[in-house]
Short mmCIF file of C-alpha atoms in Angstrom, two decimals:
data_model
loop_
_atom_site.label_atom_id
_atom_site.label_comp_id
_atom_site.label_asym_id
_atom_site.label_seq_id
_atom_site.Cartn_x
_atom_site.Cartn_y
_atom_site.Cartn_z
CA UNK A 1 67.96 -54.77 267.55
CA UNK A 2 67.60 -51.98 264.98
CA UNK A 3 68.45 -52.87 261.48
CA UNK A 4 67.45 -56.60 262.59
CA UNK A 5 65.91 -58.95 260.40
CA UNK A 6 63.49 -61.35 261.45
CA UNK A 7 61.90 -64.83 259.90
CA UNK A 8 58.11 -66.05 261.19
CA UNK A 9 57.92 -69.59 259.83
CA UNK A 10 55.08 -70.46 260.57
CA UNK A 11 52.05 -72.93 259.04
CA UNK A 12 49.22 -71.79 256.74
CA UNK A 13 46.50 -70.38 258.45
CA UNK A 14 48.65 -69.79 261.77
CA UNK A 15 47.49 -66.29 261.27
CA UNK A 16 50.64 -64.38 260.26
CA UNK A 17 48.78 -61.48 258.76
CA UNK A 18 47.20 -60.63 261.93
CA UNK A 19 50.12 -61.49 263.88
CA UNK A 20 52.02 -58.68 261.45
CA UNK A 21 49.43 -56.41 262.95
CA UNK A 22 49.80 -56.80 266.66
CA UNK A 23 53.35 -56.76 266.34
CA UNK A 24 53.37 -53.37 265.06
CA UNK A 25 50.55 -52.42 267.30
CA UNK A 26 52.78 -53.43 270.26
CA UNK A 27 55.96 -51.61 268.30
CA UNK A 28 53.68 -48.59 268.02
CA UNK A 29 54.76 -48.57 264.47
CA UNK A 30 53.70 -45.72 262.56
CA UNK A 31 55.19 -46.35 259.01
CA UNK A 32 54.50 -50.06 257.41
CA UNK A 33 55.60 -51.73 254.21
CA UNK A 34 54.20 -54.63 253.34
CA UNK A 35 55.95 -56.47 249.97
CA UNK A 36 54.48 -59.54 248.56
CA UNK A 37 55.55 -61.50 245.30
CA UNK A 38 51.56 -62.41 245.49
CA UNK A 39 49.38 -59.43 244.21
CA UNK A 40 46.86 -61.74 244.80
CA UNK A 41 47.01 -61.78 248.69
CA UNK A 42 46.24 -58.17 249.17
CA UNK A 43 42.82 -59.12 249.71
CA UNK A 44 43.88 -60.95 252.90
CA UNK A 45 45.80 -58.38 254.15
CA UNK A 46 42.99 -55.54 253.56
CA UNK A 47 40.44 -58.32 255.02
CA UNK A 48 41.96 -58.20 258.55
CA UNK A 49 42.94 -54.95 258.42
CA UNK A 50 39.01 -54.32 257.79
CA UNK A 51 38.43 -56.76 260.62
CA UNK A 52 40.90 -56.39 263.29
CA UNK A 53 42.12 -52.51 262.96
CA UNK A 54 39.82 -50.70 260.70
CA UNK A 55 40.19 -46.57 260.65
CA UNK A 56 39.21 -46.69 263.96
CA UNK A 57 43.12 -48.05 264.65
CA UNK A 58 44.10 -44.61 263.29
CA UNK A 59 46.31 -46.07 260.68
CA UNK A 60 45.86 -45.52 257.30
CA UNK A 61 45.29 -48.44 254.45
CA UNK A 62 47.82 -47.47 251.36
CA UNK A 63 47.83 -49.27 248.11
CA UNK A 64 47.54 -49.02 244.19
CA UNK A 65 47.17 -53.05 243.82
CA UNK A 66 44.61 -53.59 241.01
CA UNK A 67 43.11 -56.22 243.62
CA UNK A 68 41.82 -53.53 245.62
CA UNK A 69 41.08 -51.00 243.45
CA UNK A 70 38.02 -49.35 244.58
CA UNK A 71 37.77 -50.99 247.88
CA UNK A 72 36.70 -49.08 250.52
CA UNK A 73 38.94 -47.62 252.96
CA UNK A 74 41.52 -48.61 250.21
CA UNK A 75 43.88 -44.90 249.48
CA UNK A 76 46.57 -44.45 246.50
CA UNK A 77 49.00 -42.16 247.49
CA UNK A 78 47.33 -39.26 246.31
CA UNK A 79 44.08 -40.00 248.30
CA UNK A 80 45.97 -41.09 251.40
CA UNK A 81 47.66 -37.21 251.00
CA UNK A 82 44.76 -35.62 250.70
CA UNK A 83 42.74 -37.73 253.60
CA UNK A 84 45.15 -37.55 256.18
CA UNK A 85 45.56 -33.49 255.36
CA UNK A 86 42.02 -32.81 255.41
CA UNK A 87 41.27 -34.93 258.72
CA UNK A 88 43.90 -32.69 260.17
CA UNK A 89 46.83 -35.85 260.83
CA UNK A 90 49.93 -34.36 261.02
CA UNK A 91 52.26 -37.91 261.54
CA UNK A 92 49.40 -40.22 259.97
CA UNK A 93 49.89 -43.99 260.67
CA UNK A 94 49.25 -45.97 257.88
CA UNK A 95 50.20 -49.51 256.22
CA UNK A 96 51.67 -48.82 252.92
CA UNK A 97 50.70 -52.54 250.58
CA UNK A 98 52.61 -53.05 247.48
CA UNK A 99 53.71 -55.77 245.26
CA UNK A 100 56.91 -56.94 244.73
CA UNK A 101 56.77 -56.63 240.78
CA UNK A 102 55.99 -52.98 240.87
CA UNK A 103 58.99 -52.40 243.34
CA UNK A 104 61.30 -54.25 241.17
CA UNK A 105 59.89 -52.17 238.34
CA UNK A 106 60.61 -48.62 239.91
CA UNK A 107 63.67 -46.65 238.38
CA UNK A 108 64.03 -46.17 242.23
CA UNK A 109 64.58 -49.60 243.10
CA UNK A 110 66.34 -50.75 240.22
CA UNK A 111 63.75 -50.97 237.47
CA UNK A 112 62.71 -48.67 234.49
CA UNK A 113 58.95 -47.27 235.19
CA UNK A 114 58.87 -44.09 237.10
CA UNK A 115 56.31 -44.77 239.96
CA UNK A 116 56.77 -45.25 243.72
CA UNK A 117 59.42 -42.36 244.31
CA UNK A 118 57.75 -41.49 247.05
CA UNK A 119 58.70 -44.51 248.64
CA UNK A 120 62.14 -43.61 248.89
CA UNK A 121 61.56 -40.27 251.08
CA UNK A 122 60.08 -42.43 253.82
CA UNK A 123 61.78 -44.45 256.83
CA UNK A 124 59.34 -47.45 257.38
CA UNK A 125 59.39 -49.01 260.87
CA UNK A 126 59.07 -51.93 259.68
CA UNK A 127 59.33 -53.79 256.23
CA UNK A 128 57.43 -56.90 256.31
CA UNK A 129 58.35 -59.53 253.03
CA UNK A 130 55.18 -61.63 252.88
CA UNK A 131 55.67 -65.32 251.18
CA UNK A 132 59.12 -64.76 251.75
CA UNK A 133 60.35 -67.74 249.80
CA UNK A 134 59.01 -66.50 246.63
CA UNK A 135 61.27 -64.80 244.33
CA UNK A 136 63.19 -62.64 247.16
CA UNK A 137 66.56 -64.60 246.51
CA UNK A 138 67.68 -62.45 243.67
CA UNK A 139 70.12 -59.81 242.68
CA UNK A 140 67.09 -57.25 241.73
CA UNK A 141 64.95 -57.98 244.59
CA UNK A 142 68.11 -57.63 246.91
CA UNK A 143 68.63 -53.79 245.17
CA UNK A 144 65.08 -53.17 245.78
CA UNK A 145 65.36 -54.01 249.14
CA UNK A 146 68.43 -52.36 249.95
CA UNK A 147 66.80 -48.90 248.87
CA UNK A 148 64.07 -49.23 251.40
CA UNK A 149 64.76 -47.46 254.60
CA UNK A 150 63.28 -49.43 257.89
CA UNK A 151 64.15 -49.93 261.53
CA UNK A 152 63.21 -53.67 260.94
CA UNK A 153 62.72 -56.50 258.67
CA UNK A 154 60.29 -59.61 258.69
CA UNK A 155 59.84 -62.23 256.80
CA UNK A 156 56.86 -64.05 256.78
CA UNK A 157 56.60 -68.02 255.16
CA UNK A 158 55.65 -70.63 255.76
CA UNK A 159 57.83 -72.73 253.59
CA UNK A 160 61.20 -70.85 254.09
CA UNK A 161 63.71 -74.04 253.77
CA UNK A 162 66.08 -72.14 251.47
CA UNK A 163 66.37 -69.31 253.92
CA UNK A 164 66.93 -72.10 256.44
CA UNK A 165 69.34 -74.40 254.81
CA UNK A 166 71.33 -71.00 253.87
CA UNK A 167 71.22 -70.03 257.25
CA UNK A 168 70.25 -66.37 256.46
CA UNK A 169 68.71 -66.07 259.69
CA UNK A 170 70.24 -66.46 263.18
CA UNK A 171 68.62 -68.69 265.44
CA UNK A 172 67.62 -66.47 268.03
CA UNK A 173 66.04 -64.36 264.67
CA UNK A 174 63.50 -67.47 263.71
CA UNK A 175 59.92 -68.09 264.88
CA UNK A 176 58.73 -71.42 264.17
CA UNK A 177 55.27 -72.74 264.20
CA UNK A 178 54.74 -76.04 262.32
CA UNK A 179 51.90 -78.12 262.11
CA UNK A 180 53.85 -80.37 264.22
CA UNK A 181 53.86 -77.79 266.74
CA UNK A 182 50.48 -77.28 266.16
CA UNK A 183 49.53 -81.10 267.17
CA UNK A 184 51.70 -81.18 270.00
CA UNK A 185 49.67 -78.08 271.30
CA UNK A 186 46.38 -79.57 270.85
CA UNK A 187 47.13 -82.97 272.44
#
């Protein structure tokens, strides 16, 4: 269902990251967004994308994070231009990581600092919202969002009981893994 959103509650470590991966793998998904309130966690998603895609995957790793500055593999925007022109990609694939603060802060999202313009030229095949119950339930997060062309929305959590008890999601839109899941499945 274009324009669909979609909530993966599932446990810590279930693996969501990689999860995000095969699912756009299997979608053939060529543009990614990946928004986190958790600069932090960039490290995690670069890690498996290291791991479990790599170049080799033909998509592109795209972020100006200070947590990955100078990490290998790691392109701004400028260097991701230049790369994919000089290897000779005309549609280059490529995961696109940024954090939510800096969205919130572009003039082109509803903030003040002119940066990530270029943002708003692109249609994203998917948008994936990691730690989705972290600071996504407000006015300025919901402009932000709104300005972001996509085919498709996920949100990843694993502790998404507002979301839930608001009943954001439709049922048949909600994947849930607990760890009571998780026992059942081991017994």
């Amino acid at each position: 269902n274009p324009n669909s959103e979609y909530l993966w509650n599932a446990k810590p470590r279930f693996g969501k990251t990689l999860s995000v991966y095969d699912l756009c793998n299997k979608m053939n998904a060529q543009k990614i967004l990946i928004v986190t309130n958790r600069p932090a966690i960039a490290n995690s998603w670069y890690s498996d994308y290291r791991k479990f895609l790599g170049k080799e995957s033909g998509y592109y790793f795209i972020s100006e994070v200070d947590a990955l500055k100078d990490k290998r593999g790691v392109f701004s925007r400028d260097e991701f231009l230049d790369k994919s022109i000089a290897d000779g990609v005309k549609n280059p694939k490529f995961i696109w990581f940024v954090s939510l603060q800096d969205l919130k802060g572009s003039k082109y999202f509803g903030g003040q600092y002119e940066k990530l313009q270029n943002l708003t030229f692109l249609n994203f095949d998917i948008l994936v919202i990691d730690e989705a119950h972290e600071a996504v339930d407000t006015t300025k997060t919901a402009v932000a969002f709104d300005r972001i062309k996509r085919r498709f929305t996920l949100h990843l959590s694993g502790t998404p009981f507002k979301a839930l008890a608001n009943e954001k999601f439709e049922e048949k839109s909600i994947y849930n893994w607990t760890y009571a899941d998780e026992q059942k499945a081991k017994a």
